[in-house]
Amino acid sequence: MSSIDRAALAAAVASLPERFKGPGGVVGVMKDGEVVLREAWGYADPDAGLPMTASRLMPICSITKQMTCGVLLDLVGAPSALDDRLADFLPNLEGRRPTVRELCDNRSGLRDYWALTALHGAHHEGVFRREDARPLFARMKTTHFEPGSQYSYSNGNFRILSDLLEERSGRSLAELYAHHIFGPAGMRDARLAADTAAPLNGVVGHEGNSAVGWFPATNRILWTGDAGVAATLDDMLAWEGFIDRARDDADGLYTRLSTQPTFSDGRLARYGMGLAHDRIDDVAITGHGGALRGFRIRRLHTASERLSVVVMFNHEADAHAAALFLMRAALGRPSVPQAGDTPADRAWAGAYVEPSSGLLLDITAHGNAILARFAGGAEVLSYGPDGIARSNGMTLSRENEGLGLDRPGDNLRGVAVRLVGEAAPDIAGRYWSPETESALEIEAIGSTFAARFDGFLGRGPMHAMSHVAADVWKLSTPRGMDAPAPGDWTVRVHRAAGGTVEGLAIGCWLARNVPFSRIA
């Protein structure tokens, strides 16, 4: 284990309010089981003039997932003990049902339920009740890949898990967290705060930016298991201390949570038991992020260095980038990894579709780098002298007129097909999906197109559509019930032999290949 440069770390922390602008934030760093830095700045509620402190509760959002899995291991033991209960939650699912372990590892193949709320007609600032979740799961007919074979982030996995735990124990999830997680870890103020509309202790989440200003975010969803825990920075540092104290215990809770996961084909996975597995250069790290409209949270931990970083914002700046910045400062690593010096092949630029996922891959070339937009995010790849572009999460190579794609974290490999031609303006009409039991209405107003969904959650707002190439469109949902939102959905048009539109396939990084048939 190495020591850390505390002066460099303090300087990095001091730069955060300017680098990641917003109303307020807190950050904590733990080294060798001791808190070496604990900082707060700005305001929990600027309108009220309420300062941010390390004792203010904030939703930790998806960081909850590892705690839900921790309850599972401590209460039940082997996840497989609950496998036979999944049929009640997925009564109409065809093919092999996922296992509970596959739920915990985001390898279930179930489409994300928050993304699906858009297809069910929800408004992004609408109400989602506890009783809305089970009917949504019951409508699921298929998975978007064979369970176990790939990774796809799916909040519903953990929502189902939380219900299974309550059913098994006969106790509320709040009681289970308190007994199995908060108590042992010494998280004195942590609690289950499932209703996102309910105020905590003064912290207000904010949308906006420095150009337009910040304004209070509206949330009206109820979530459990996939998110829902609220904690202070001091609580989160207590969690990191709990992890460190049990570092040498082979049966310790975090040791069992952070065991290296694998896919069904034996390849190493990068997500398991509610934890993301990554590396900073040669240093292995585990952790997770959390997001809700108006909040961004991140925790990172490296066991080999006994080092943890926690960042919590009451705004939507990139908490993951902030945590990496601090972790690199503490480790004495360059804040930005060095890129190569081979000019990128500009002939790669353009739009592609990866066939198995049905997702759009958009490529631009900048100097010696390739910018790839795929599966909900943008990634910078370094272009090498061998003609291959690489990043930590993706490898791209030329394959005739397409691009070979390998995403190890998703266990997704394929050849993305280049898109050509112009989209025909004949897609307006009404469509029906047996998968979601919801309708899609596409309208043309002048030269613009927009679409809305109509389902059991309501008749949703209009979403802008834009053409990409022949029979490929984008449908934009920049805001969703959860955060980050689904973003751009790839819409692929299917035509009958005579050329008329007979249906569509719609998909985003969270919910792929959802079929819709045109209604005459």
Short mmCIF file of C-alpha atoms in Angstrom, two decimals:
data_model
loop_
_atom_site.label_atom_id
_atom_site.label_comp_id
_atom_site.label_asym_id
_atom_site.label_seq_id
_atom_site.Cartn_x
_atom_site.Cartn_y
_atom_site.Cartn_z
CA MET A 1 0.00 0.00 0.00
CA SER A 2 1.21 3.49 -0.86
CA SER A 3 0.87 6.72 1.05
CA ILE A 4 -1.02 9.65 -0.40
CA ASP A 5 0.01 13.24 -1.03
CA ARG A 6 -2.42 15.03 1.24
CA ALA A 7 -1.45 18.46 -0.03
CA ALA A 8 -2.16 17.43 -3.64
CA LEU A 9 -5.44 15.84 -2.58
CA ALA A 10 -6.49 18.96 -0.68
CA ALA A 11 -5.69 21.09 -3.73
CA ALA A 12 -7.77 18.80 -5.91
CA VAL A 13 -10.71 19.02 -3.52
CA ALA A 14 -10.41 22.81 -3.37
CA SER A 15 -10.81 22.93 -7.15
CA LEU A 16 -14.07 20.92 -7.20
CA PRO A 17 -16.55 23.82 -6.78
CA GLU A 18 -15.09 25.49 -9.88
CA ARG A 19 -14.56 22.31 -11.91
CA PHE A 20 -18.02 20.89 -11.09
CA LYS A 21 -20.23 23.93 -10.67
CA GLY A 22 -23.51 23.75 -8.82
CA PRO A 23 -25.26 24.82 -5.64
CA GLY A 24 -23.34 22.58 -3.26
CA GLY A 25 -21.56 19.35 -2.53
CA VAL A 26 -19.66 17.20 -0.06
CA VAL A 27 -16.66 14.96 -0.45
CA GLY A 28 -14.88 12.51 1.82
CA VAL A 29 -11.69 10.49 1.51
CA MET A 30 -10.67 7.54 3.68
CA LYS A 31 -7.18 6.03 3.72
CA ASP A 32 -6.11 3.01 5.80
CA GLY A 33 -9.37 3.11 7.72
CA GLU A 34 -9.05 6.78 8.72
CA VAL A 35 -10.94 9.79 7.37
CA VAL A 36 -8.25 12.03 5.88
CA LEU A 37 -10.56 14.55 4.24
CA ARG A 38 -14.15 15.62 4.87
CA GLU A 39 -15.30 18.75 3.05
CA ALA A 40 -18.57 20.54 2.33
CA TRP A 41 -19.22 23.67 0.26
CA GLY A 42 -22.07 25.74 -1.08
CA TYR A 43 -25.72 25.45 -0.18
CA ALA A 44 -28.12 22.63 0.53
CA ASP A 45 -30.92 25.06 -0.36
CA PRO A 46 -29.77 28.36 -1.92
CA ASP A 47 -33.27 29.86 -1.78
CA ALA A 48 -33.39 29.39 1.98
CA GLY A 49 -29.69 30.18 2.45
CA LEU A 50 -29.20 26.78 4.09
CA PRO A 51 -25.52 25.76 3.98
CA MET A 52 -24.36 22.33 2.89
CA THR A 53 -22.78 20.20 5.62
CA ALA A 54 -21.49 16.64 5.97
CA SER A 55 -24.54 15.82 8.09
CA ARG A 56 -27.15 16.66 5.45
CA LEU A 57 -29.11 13.70 4.11
CA MET A 58 -29.04 13.12 0.36
CA PRO A 59 -30.46 10.28 -1.72
CA ILE A 60 -27.63 7.90 -2.60
CA CYS A 61 -29.82 6.48 -5.35
CA SER A 62 -28.31 3.43 -7.09
CA ILE A 63 -25.56 2.99 -4.51
CA THR A 64 -28.48 1.39 -2.66
CA LYS A 65 -28.13 -1.65 -4.93
CA GLN A 66 -25.02 -2.99 -3.18
CA MET A 67 -26.80 -2.64 0.16
CA THR A 68 -29.83 -4.54 -1.14
CA CYS A 69 -27.49 -7.31 -2.25
CA GLY A 70 -25.80 -7.13 1.15
CA VAL A 71 -29.15 -7.78 2.83
CA LEU A 72 -29.65 -10.75 0.50
CA LEU A 73 -26.30 -12.33 1.44
CA ASP A 74 -26.70 -11.66 5.15
CA LEU A 75 -30.35 -12.73 5.38
CA VAL A 76 -30.68 -15.52 2.83
CA GLY A 77 -27.17 -16.59 1.84
CA ALA A 78 -27.17 -18.16 -1.60
CA PRO A 79 -29.22 -16.05 -4.05
CA SER A 80 -30.48 -19.25 -5.68
CA ALA A 81 -32.64 -19.88 -2.61
CA LEU A 82 -35.10 -17.32 -4.01
CA ASP A 83 -35.05 -18.41 -7.67
CA ASP A 84 -38.36 -20.26 -7.51
CA ARG A 85 -40.19 -17.07 -6.43
CA LEU A 86 -39.41 -15.16 -9.64
CA ALA A 87 -42.28 -16.73 -11.57
CA ASP A 88 -44.76 -14.70 -9.54
CA PHE A 89 -43.07 -11.45 -10.57
CA LEU A 90 -42.58 -12.39 -14.24
CA PRO A 91 -45.69 -14.48 -14.99
CA ASN A 92 -45.72 -13.81 -18.74
CA LEU A 93 -42.01 -14.00 -19.46
CA GLU A 94 -41.23 -16.43 -22.28
CA GLY A 95 -38.10 -18.59 -22.38
CA ARG A 96 -35.73 -19.08 -19.47
CA ARG A 97 -36.32 -16.83 -16.52
CA PRO A 98 -33.23 -15.19 -15.08
CA THR A 99 -31.86 -16.31 -11.72
CA VAL A 100 -31.70 -14.06 -8.69
CA ARG A 101 -27.90 -13.95 -9.05
CA GLU A 102 -28.36 -12.72 -12.62
CA LEU A 103 -30.62 -9.99 -11.25
CA CYS A 104 -27.90 -8.94 -8.81
CA ASP A 105 -25.29 -8.87 -11.59
CA ASN A 106 -27.42 -6.99 -14.15
CA ARG A 107 -27.21 -10.03 -16.42
CA SER A 108 -30.92 -10.82 -16.33
CA GLY A 109 -31.73 -9.49 -19.80
CA LEU A 110 -34.79 -7.72 -18.37
CA ARG A 111 -35.34 -4.29 -19.87
CA ASP A 112 -34.98 -1.45 -17.41
CA TYR A 113 -38.31 -0.59 -15.84
CA TRP A 114 -37.61 3.13 -15.57
CA ALA A 115 -36.85 3.31 -19.30
CA LEU A 116 -40.00 1.31 -20.02
CA THR A 117 -42.12 3.85 -18.13
CA ALA A 118 -41.67 6.13 -21.16
CA LEU A 119 -43.10 3.41 -23.44
CA HIS A 120 -45.96 2.93 -20.98
CA GLY A 121 -46.98 6.57 -21.38
CA ALA A 122 -45.50 8.11 -18.22
CA HIS A 123 -44.65 11.78 -17.99
CA HIS A 124 -41.07 12.46 -16.86
CA GLU A 125 -42.33 14.46 -13.86
CA GLY A 126 -45.28 12.17 -13.23
CA VAL A 127 -46.10 10.02 -10.22
CA PHE A 128 -44.89 6.42 -10.00
CA ARG A 129 -46.44 4.55 -7.06
CA ARG A 130 -45.24 1.41 -5.34
CA GLU A 131 -48.21 -0.48 -6.79
CA ASP A 132 -47.22 0.47 -10.37
CA ALA A 133 -44.12 -1.73 -10.40
CA ARG A 134 -45.67 -5.22 -10.33
CA PRO A 135 -48.03 -4.58 -13.30
CA LEU A 136 -45.07 -3.31 -15.32
CA PHE A 137 -43.05 -6.46 -14.62
CA ALA A 138 -46.08 -8.64 -15.33
CA ARG A 139 -46.30 -7.18 -18.86
CA MET A 140 -42.76 -8.32 -19.76
CA LYS A 141 -42.80 -11.05 -22.42
CA THR A 142 -39.17 -11.33 -23.49
CA THR A 143 -35.65 -10.45 -22.40
CA HIS A 144 -33.44 -8.44 -24.71
CA PHE A 145 -30.69 -11.07 -24.52
CA GLU A 146 -30.31 -14.57 -23.14
CA PRO A 147 -30.05 -14.29 -19.34
CA GLY A 148 -26.45 -14.56 -18.14
CA SER A 149 -24.87 -13.89 -21.52
CA GLN A 150 -24.48 -10.10 -21.43
CA TYR A 151 -24.67 -7.05 -19.17
CA SER A 152 -27.36 -4.40 -19.32
CA TYR A 153 -28.19 -2.01 -16.52
CA SER A 154 -31.67 -2.79 -15.24
CA ASN A 155 -33.05 -1.14 -12.12
CA GLY A 156 -36.00 -3.50 -12.04
CA ASN A 157 -33.69 -6.37 -11.11
CA PHE A 158 -33.21 -4.83 -7.69
CA ARG A 159 -36.80 -3.68 -7.32
CA ILE A 160 -37.85 -7.32 -7.68
CA LEU A 161 -35.10 -8.36 -5.26
CA SER A 162 -36.34 -5.94 -2.59
CA ASP A 163 -39.86 -7.40 -2.80
CA LEU A 164 -38.43 -10.92 -2.56
CA LEU A 165 -36.52 -9.96 0.59
CA GLU A 166 -39.58 -8.47 2.25
CA GLU A 167 -41.62 -11.52 1.32
CA ARG A 168 -38.95 -13.92 2.63
CA SER A 169 -38.36 -12.12 5.93
CA GLY A 170 -41.82 -10.79 6.71
CA ARG A 171 -40.13 -7.47 7.52
CA SER A 172 -40.07 -4.13 5.74
CA LEU A 173 -37.07 -3.20 3.63
CA ALA A 174 -36.43 -0.27 5.98
CA GLU A 175 -36.08 -2.72 8.87
CA LEU A 176 -33.84 -5.00 6.84
CA TYR A 177 -31.45 -2.20 5.91
CA ALA A 178 -31.33 -1.02 9.51
CA HIS A 179 -30.57 -4.50 10.86
CA HIS A 180 -28.19 -5.84 8.21
CA ILE A 181 -26.46 -2.71 6.88
CA PHE A 182 -26.89 0.56 8.79
CA GLY A 183 -26.48 -0.89 12.28
CA PRO A 184 -23.36 -2.99 11.64
CA ALA A 185 -21.74 -0.20 9.60
CA GLY A 186 -22.55 2.56 12.10
CA MET A 187 -24.55 4.58 9.58
CA ARG A 188 -26.43 6.51 12.25
CA ASP A 189 -28.63 8.74 10.10
CA ALA A 190 -29.10 6.52 7.03
CA ARG A 191 -32.64 5.46 6.25
CA LEU A 192 -34.90 4.19 3.52
CA ALA A 193 -36.50 7.24 1.92
CA ALA A 194 -38.39 5.54 -0.89
CA ASP A 195 -40.67 8.46 -1.80
CA THR A 196 -38.54 10.93 -3.76
CA ALA A 197 -41.16 13.65 -3.35
CA ALA A 198 -40.79 13.66 0.45
CA PRO A 199 -38.31 16.24 1.83
CA LEU A 200 -35.23 15.03 3.69
CA ASN A 201 -33.46 17.46 6.03
CA GLY A 202 -33.27 20.55 3.88
CA VAL A 203 -31.23 19.44 0.86
CA VAL A 204 -32.81 20.41 -2.46
CA GLY A 205 -31.70 18.82 -5.73
CA HIS A 206 -31.15 21.12 -8.68
CA GLU A 207 -31.33 21.01 -12.45
CA GLY A 208 -29.66 23.62 -14.64
CA ASN A 209 -26.16 24.90 -15.25
CA SER A 210 -24.04 28.04 -14.87
CA ALA A 211 -25.40 29.51 -18.13
CA VAL A 212 -29.12 29.39 -17.25
CA GLY A 213 -28.81 29.05 -13.48
CA TRP A 214 -29.98 26.30 -11.17
CA PHE A 215 -33.56 25.54 -10.20
CA PRO A 216 -35.19 22.97 -7.88
CA ALA A 217 -35.75 19.56 -9.43
CA THR A 218 -39.12 17.81 -9.29
CA ASN A 219 -39.26 14.10 -8.44
CA ARG A 220 -42.40 12.05 -7.82
CA ILE A 221 -41.30 8.44 -8.05
CA LEU A 222 -41.25 5.79 -5.35
CA TRP A 223 -38.36 3.36 -5.57
CA THR A 224 -37.07 0.56 -3.36
CA GLY A 225 -34.15 -1.82 -3.69
CA ASP A 226 -32.77 -0.29 -6.87
CA ALA A 227 -32.48 3.00 -4.96
CA GLY A 228 -34.17 4.66 -2.03
CA VAL A 229 -31.55 4.91 0.71
CA ALA A 230 -30.75 8.40 1.97
CA ALA A 231 -27.49 9.00 3.81
CA THR A 232 -25.15 11.75 4.95
CA LEU A 233 -21.50 12.00 3.97
CA ASP A 234 -20.67 10.81 7.49
CA ASP A 235 -22.87 7.75 6.90
CA MET A 236 -21.09 7.01 3.65
CA LEU A 237 -17.69 7.31 5.31
CA ALA A 238 -18.96 4.92 8.00
CA TRP A 239 -19.80 2.46 5.19
CA GLU A 240 -16.25 2.81 3.83
CA GLY A 241 -14.87 2.24 7.32
CA PHE A 242 -17.01 -0.87 7.72
CA ILE A 243 -15.59 -2.18 4.45
CA ASP A 244 -12.01 -1.51 5.56
CA ARG A 245 -12.41 -3.14 8.97
CA ALA A 246 -13.48 -6.43 7.37
CA ARG A 247 -10.85 -6.32 4.60
CA ASP A 248 -9.08 -9.49 5.76
CA ASP A 249 -12.25 -11.47 6.51
CA ALA A 250 -12.97 -13.92 3.69
CA ASP A 251 -16.58 -14.07 4.88
CA GLY A 252 -16.91 -10.31 5.28
CA LEU A 253 -19.94 -8.79 3.63
CA TYR A 254 -18.10 -6.55 1.18
CA THR A 255 -15.62 -9.32 0.35
CA ARG A 256 -18.54 -11.48 -0.74
CA LEU A 257 -20.22 -8.60 -2.57
CA SER A 258 -17.06 -7.74 -4.50
CA THR A 259 -16.09 -11.24 -5.66
CA GLN A 260 -15.14 -11.13 -9.35
CA PRO A 261 -18.26 -11.90 -11.45
CA THR A 262 -18.29 -13.74 -14.78
CA PHE A 263 -20.63 -14.14 -17.74
CA SER A 264 -22.14 -17.47 -18.70
CA ASP A 265 -19.35 -17.99 -21.28
CA GLY A 266 -16.66 -17.54 -18.62
CA ARG A 267 -15.53 -14.07 -19.64
CA LEU A 268 -14.89 -11.70 -16.76
CA ALA A 269 -17.76 -9.32 -16.05
CA ARG A 270 -17.45 -5.78 -14.75
CA TYR A 271 -20.58 -5.72 -12.61
CA GLY A 272 -21.76 -7.98 -9.85
CA MET A 273 -23.87 -7.83 -6.67
CA GLY A 274 -24.64 -4.13 -7.13
CA LEU A 275 -20.99 -3.16 -7.64
CA ALA A 276 -19.12 -1.95 -10.72
CA HIS A 277 -15.61 -3.35 -11.18
CA ASP A 278 -13.11 -1.10 -12.93
CA ARG A 279 -9.46 -0.09 -12.98
CA ILE A 280 -7.48 3.09 -12.70
CA ASP A 281 -4.40 2.09 -14.67
CA ASP A 282 -3.24 -1.05 -12.79
CA VAL A 283 -5.29 -0.42 -9.65
CA ALA A 284 -8.53 -2.40 -9.28
CA ILE A 285 -11.49 -0.43 -7.95
CA THR A 286 -15.08 -1.19 -7.02
CA GLY A 287 -17.87 1.27 -6.54
CA HIS A 288 -21.09 2.68 -7.90
CA GLY A 289 -22.79 5.89 -8.90
CA GLY A 290 -26.20 7.25 -8.07
CA ALA A 291 -28.48 9.65 -9.89
CA LEU A 292 -31.88 11.22 -9.43
CA ARG A 293 -33.10 14.40 -11.07
CA GLY A 294 -31.09 17.09 -9.26
CA PHE A 295 -28.56 14.77 -7.56
CA ARG A 296 -25.36 12.95 -8.52
CA ILE A 297 -23.42 10.66 -6.15
CA ARG A 298 -20.32 8.44 -6.53
CA ARG A 299 -18.26 6.17 -4.31
CA LEU A 300 -15.02 4.44 -5.30
CA HIS A 301 -12.91 1.98 -3.30
CA THR A 302 -9.59 0.30 -3.98
CA ALA A 303 -8.93 -2.56 -1.59
CA SER A 304 -5.25 -2.87 -2.48
CA GLU A 305 -4.59 0.74 -1.43
CA ARG A 306 -7.20 0.86 1.37
CA LEU A 307 -8.46 4.05 -0.22
CA SER A 308 -12.06 5.28 -0.66
CA VAL A 309 -13.55 8.42 -2.20
CA VAL A 310 -17.15 9.64 -1.83
CA VAL A 311 -18.60 12.58 -3.81
CA MET A 312 -22.17 13.88 -3.34
CA PHE A 313 -23.70 16.76 -5.35
CA ASN A 314 -27.14 18.35 -5.04
CA HIS A 315 -26.93 19.13 -8.75
CA GLU A 316 -26.21 17.23 -11.96
CA ALA A 317 -22.47 17.72 -12.47
CA ASP A 318 -20.43 14.59 -13.18
CA ALA A 319 -19.81 13.03 -9.76
CA HIS A 320 -18.08 10.06 -11.38
CA ALA A 321 -15.53 12.33 -13.06
CA ALA A 322 -15.05 14.18 -9.78
CA ALA A 323 -14.45 10.94 -7.85
CA LEU A 324 -11.97 9.69 -10.46
CA PHE A 325 -10.18 13.05 -10.36
CA LEU A 326 -9.78 12.78 -6.59
CA MET A 327 -8.82 9.10 -6.69
CA ARG A 328 -6.13 9.82 -9.28
CA ALA A 329 -4.83 12.72 -7.18
CA ALA A 330 -4.66 10.50 -4.11
CA LEU A 331 -2.90 7.73 -6.07
CA GLY A 332 -0.46 10.17 -7.68
CA ARG A 333 -1.64 9.29 -11.19
CA PRO A 334 -2.13 11.77 -14.05
CA SER A 335 -5.67 13.15 -13.99
CA VAL A 336 -6.03 12.54 -17.74
CA PRO A 337 -4.51 9.34 -19.21
CA GLN A 338 -2.08 9.98 -22.06
CA ALA A 339 -3.45 9.48 -25.58
CA GLY A 340 -1.59 8.08 -28.58
CA ASP A 341 -0.21 10.15 -31.45
CA THR A 342 -1.54 8.29 -34.51
CA PRO A 343 -4.04 10.40 -36.50
CA ALA A 344 -7.48 8.81 -36.46
CA ASP A 345 -8.94 7.48 -39.71
CA ARG A 346 -11.53 10.08 -40.69
CA ALA A 347 -13.15 7.60 -43.08
CA TRP A 348 -14.67 5.94 -40.01
CA ALA A 349 -16.92 8.96 -39.38
CA GLY A 350 -20.62 8.31 -39.81
CA ALA A 351 -23.61 6.48 -38.40
CA TYR A 352 -23.80 2.71 -37.87
CA VAL A 353 -26.16 0.21 -36.26
CA GLU A 354 -24.97 -2.76 -34.19
CA PRO A 355 -27.42 -5.48 -35.33
CA SER A 356 -27.88 -7.62 -32.22
CA SER A 357 -28.63 -4.69 -29.89
CA GLY A 358 -30.29 -2.61 -32.59
CA LEU A 359 -28.50 0.47 -31.23
CA LEU A 360 -27.07 3.39 -33.14
CA LEU A 361 -23.30 3.91 -33.15
CA ASP A 362 -22.27 7.43 -34.12
CA ILE A 363 -18.59 8.02 -34.95
CA THR A 364 -16.60 11.22 -35.33
CA ALA A 365 -12.81 11.57 -35.63
CA HIS A 366 -10.85 14.27 -33.83
CA GLY A 367 -7.08 14.38 -34.20
CA ASN A 368 -5.74 11.11 -32.78
CA ALA A 369 -9.01 10.13 -31.15
CA ILE A 370 -12.32 8.57 -32.12
CA LEU A 371 -15.47 9.81 -30.40
CA ALA A 372 -18.05 7.01 -30.24
CA ARG A 373 -21.62 7.58 -29.08
CA PHE A 374 -23.23 4.27 -28.22
CA ALA A 375 -25.45 2.78 -25.54
CA GLY A 376 -26.29 5.99 -23.77
CA GLY A 377 -22.94 7.72 -23.63
CA ALA A 378 -20.00 9.19 -25.48
CA GLU A 379 -16.61 7.53 -25.24
CA VAL A 380 -13.21 8.75 -26.45
CA LEU A 381 -11.05 6.02 -27.98
CA SER A 382 -7.35 6.34 -28.74
CA TYR A 383 -6.54 5.41 -32.34
CA GLY A 384 -3.48 3.19 -32.61
CA PRO A 385 -0.89 2.57 -35.33
CA ASP A 386 -2.47 -0.87 -35.88
CA GLY A 387 -5.68 0.82 -37.06
CA ILE A 388 -7.60 -0.16 -33.92
CA ALA A 389 -9.28 2.34 -31.61
CA ARG A 390 -9.31 1.47 -27.92
CA SER A 391 -10.64 2.71 -24.62
CA ASN A 392 -11.27 1.01 -21.31
CA GLY A 393 -14.81 0.18 -22.35
CA MET A 394 -14.69 -0.37 -26.10
CA THR A 395 -12.55 -1.55 -29.01
CA LEU A 396 -13.33 -0.63 -32.62
CA SER A 397 -11.68 -1.94 -35.78
CA ARG A 398 -12.39 -1.69 -39.48
CA GLU A 399 -14.42 -4.61 -40.87
CA ASN A 400 -14.96 -4.03 -44.60
CA GLU A 401 -17.54 -1.22 -44.72
CA GLY A 402 -18.49 -1.69 -41.09
CA LEU A 403 -16.81 -1.47 -37.71
CA GLY A 404 -15.99 -4.43 -35.49
CA LEU A 405 -17.13 -3.62 -31.98
CA ASP A 406 -16.13 -5.26 -28.71
CA ARG A 407 -17.49 -4.00 -25.38
CA PRO A 408 -16.03 -6.34 -22.72
CA GLY A 409 -18.13 -4.88 -19.90
CA ASP A 410 -21.33 -5.67 -21.81
CA ASN A 411 -19.93 -8.89 -23.31
CA LEU A 412 -21.18 -7.50 -26.61
CA ARG A 413 -19.28 -8.26 -29.81
CA GLY A 414 -20.46 -7.63 -33.32
CA VAL A 415 -19.99 -5.75 -36.56
CA ALA A 416 -21.76 -2.40 -36.75
CA VAL A 417 -23.22 -1.76 -40.21
CA ARG A 418 -22.74 1.64 -41.81
CA LEU A 419 -25.99 3.48 -42.49
CA VAL A 420 -26.66 5.18 -45.81
CA GLY A 421 -29.53 6.90 -47.59
CA GLU A 422 -32.26 9.26 -46.49
CA ALA A 423 -35.19 8.44 -44.23
CA ALA A 424 -38.55 8.34 -46.00
CA PRO A 425 -41.28 10.54 -44.44
CA ASP A 426 -43.93 7.80 -44.39
CA ILE A 427 -43.73 6.65 -40.78
CA ALA A 428 -46.58 8.74 -39.35
CA GLY A 429 -49.34 6.60 -37.87
CA ARG A 430 -50.27 4.45 -34.89
CA TYR A 431 -48.37 1.35 -33.73
CA TRP A 432 -48.91 -1.32 -31.08
CA SER A 433 -46.39 -3.32 -29.05
CA PRO A 434 -47.43 -6.69 -27.60
CA GLU A 435 -44.24 -6.56 -25.49
CA THR A 436 -45.32 -3.51 -23.52
CA GLU A 437 -49.05 -3.58 -24.31
CA SER A 438 -48.78 0.09 -25.25
CA ALA A 439 -49.34 2.21 -28.35
CA LEU A 440 -47.05 4.59 -30.21
CA GLU A 441 -48.39 7.54 -32.19
CA ILE A 442 -46.09 9.28 -34.69
CA GLU A 443 -47.13 12.63 -36.09
CA ALA A 444 -45.70 14.80 -38.86
CA ILE A 445 -46.14 18.55 -38.40
CA GLY A 446 -44.71 20.23 -41.46
CA SER A 447 -41.23 18.79 -41.93
CA THR A 448 -40.86 17.72 -38.29
CA PHE A 449 -41.78 14.42 -36.67
CA ALA A 450 -42.66 13.63 -33.07
CA ALA A 451 -44.07 10.65 -31.19
CA ARG A 452 -45.89 9.85 -27.98
CA PHE A 453 -46.64 6.63 -26.10
CA ASP A 454 -49.99 5.59 -24.67
CA GLY A 455 -50.04 2.86 -22.01
CA PHE A 456 -51.13 1.87 -18.54
CA LEU A 457 -49.23 4.81 -17.02
CA GLY A 458 -50.98 7.41 -19.16
CA ARG A 459 -50.68 9.25 -22.45
CA GLY A 460 -47.21 10.68 -22.51
CA PRO A 461 -45.77 13.89 -23.94
CA MET A 462 -44.55 14.35 -27.50
CA HIS A 463 -40.94 13.31 -28.09
CA ALA A 464 -38.96 14.82 -30.97
CA MET A 465 -37.83 12.48 -33.75
CA SER A 466 -35.01 13.07 -36.24
CA HIS A 467 -33.92 11.06 -39.25
CA VAL A 468 -30.52 9.37 -39.32
CA ALA A 469 -30.48 7.36 -42.54
CA ALA A 470 -32.75 5.18 -44.66
CA ASP A 471 -35.31 3.62 -42.28
CA VAL A 472 -33.42 4.65 -39.16
CA TRP A 473 -34.57 7.47 -36.88
CA LYS A 474 -33.81 8.80 -33.41
CA LEU A 475 -36.50 9.45 -30.81
CA SER A 476 -35.29 11.70 -28.00
CA THR A 477 -36.24 11.43 -24.33
CA PRO A 478 -33.72 13.76 -22.65
CA ARG A 479 -35.71 13.64 -19.42
CA GLY A 480 -37.15 10.57 -17.73
CA MET A 481 -38.71 9.52 -14.45
CA ASP A 482 -35.30 8.31 -13.30
CA ALA A 483 -31.87 9.74 -14.11
CA PRO A 484 -29.98 9.61 -16.29
CA ALA A 485 -32.85 9.50 -18.78
CA PRO A 486 -32.96 6.96 -21.62
CA GLY A 487 -31.79 9.70 -24.00
CA ASP A 488 -31.93 8.80 -27.68
CA TRP A 489 -33.87 5.72 -28.77
CA THR A 490 -32.91 4.08 -32.06
CA VAL A 491 -35.98 3.55 -34.24
CA ARG A 492 -35.57 1.04 -37.08
CA VAL A 493 -38.34 0.85 -39.65
CA HIS A 494 -39.50 -2.53 -40.99
CA ARG A 495 -41.16 -2.67 -44.40
CA ALA A 496 -43.30 -5.25 -46.18
CA ALA A 497 -42.24 -6.69 -49.53
CA GLY A 498 -44.11 -3.92 -51.32
CA GLY A 499 -42.25 -1.20 -49.40
CA THR A 500 -44.99 -0.08 -47.03
CA VAL A 501 -44.15 0.40 -43.36
CA GLU A 502 -45.35 -2.57 -41.31
CA GLY A 503 -43.62 -1.93 -38.01
CA LEU A 504 -40.77 -0.54 -35.97
CA ALA A 505 -38.17 -1.73 -33.49
CA ILE A 506 -37.33 0.78 -30.78
CA GLY A 507 -34.45 0.53 -28.36
CA CYS A 508 -32.12 2.47 -26.09
CA TRP A 509 -29.17 1.44 -23.94
CA LEU A 510 -31.55 0.37 -21.16
CA ALA A 511 -34.29 -1.31 -23.20
CA ARG A 512 -33.44 -2.76 -26.59
CA ASN A 513 -35.39 -4.13 -29.55
CA VAL A 514 -38.96 -3.41 -28.45
CA PRO A 515 -41.22 -4.30 -31.41
CA PHE A 516 -44.18 -2.20 -32.55
CA SER A 517 -46.55 -3.20 -35.38
CA ARG A 518 -48.38 -0.64 -37.45
CA ILE A 519 -52.12 -0.46 -36.90
CA ALA A 520 -54.11 -0.15 -40.13
#
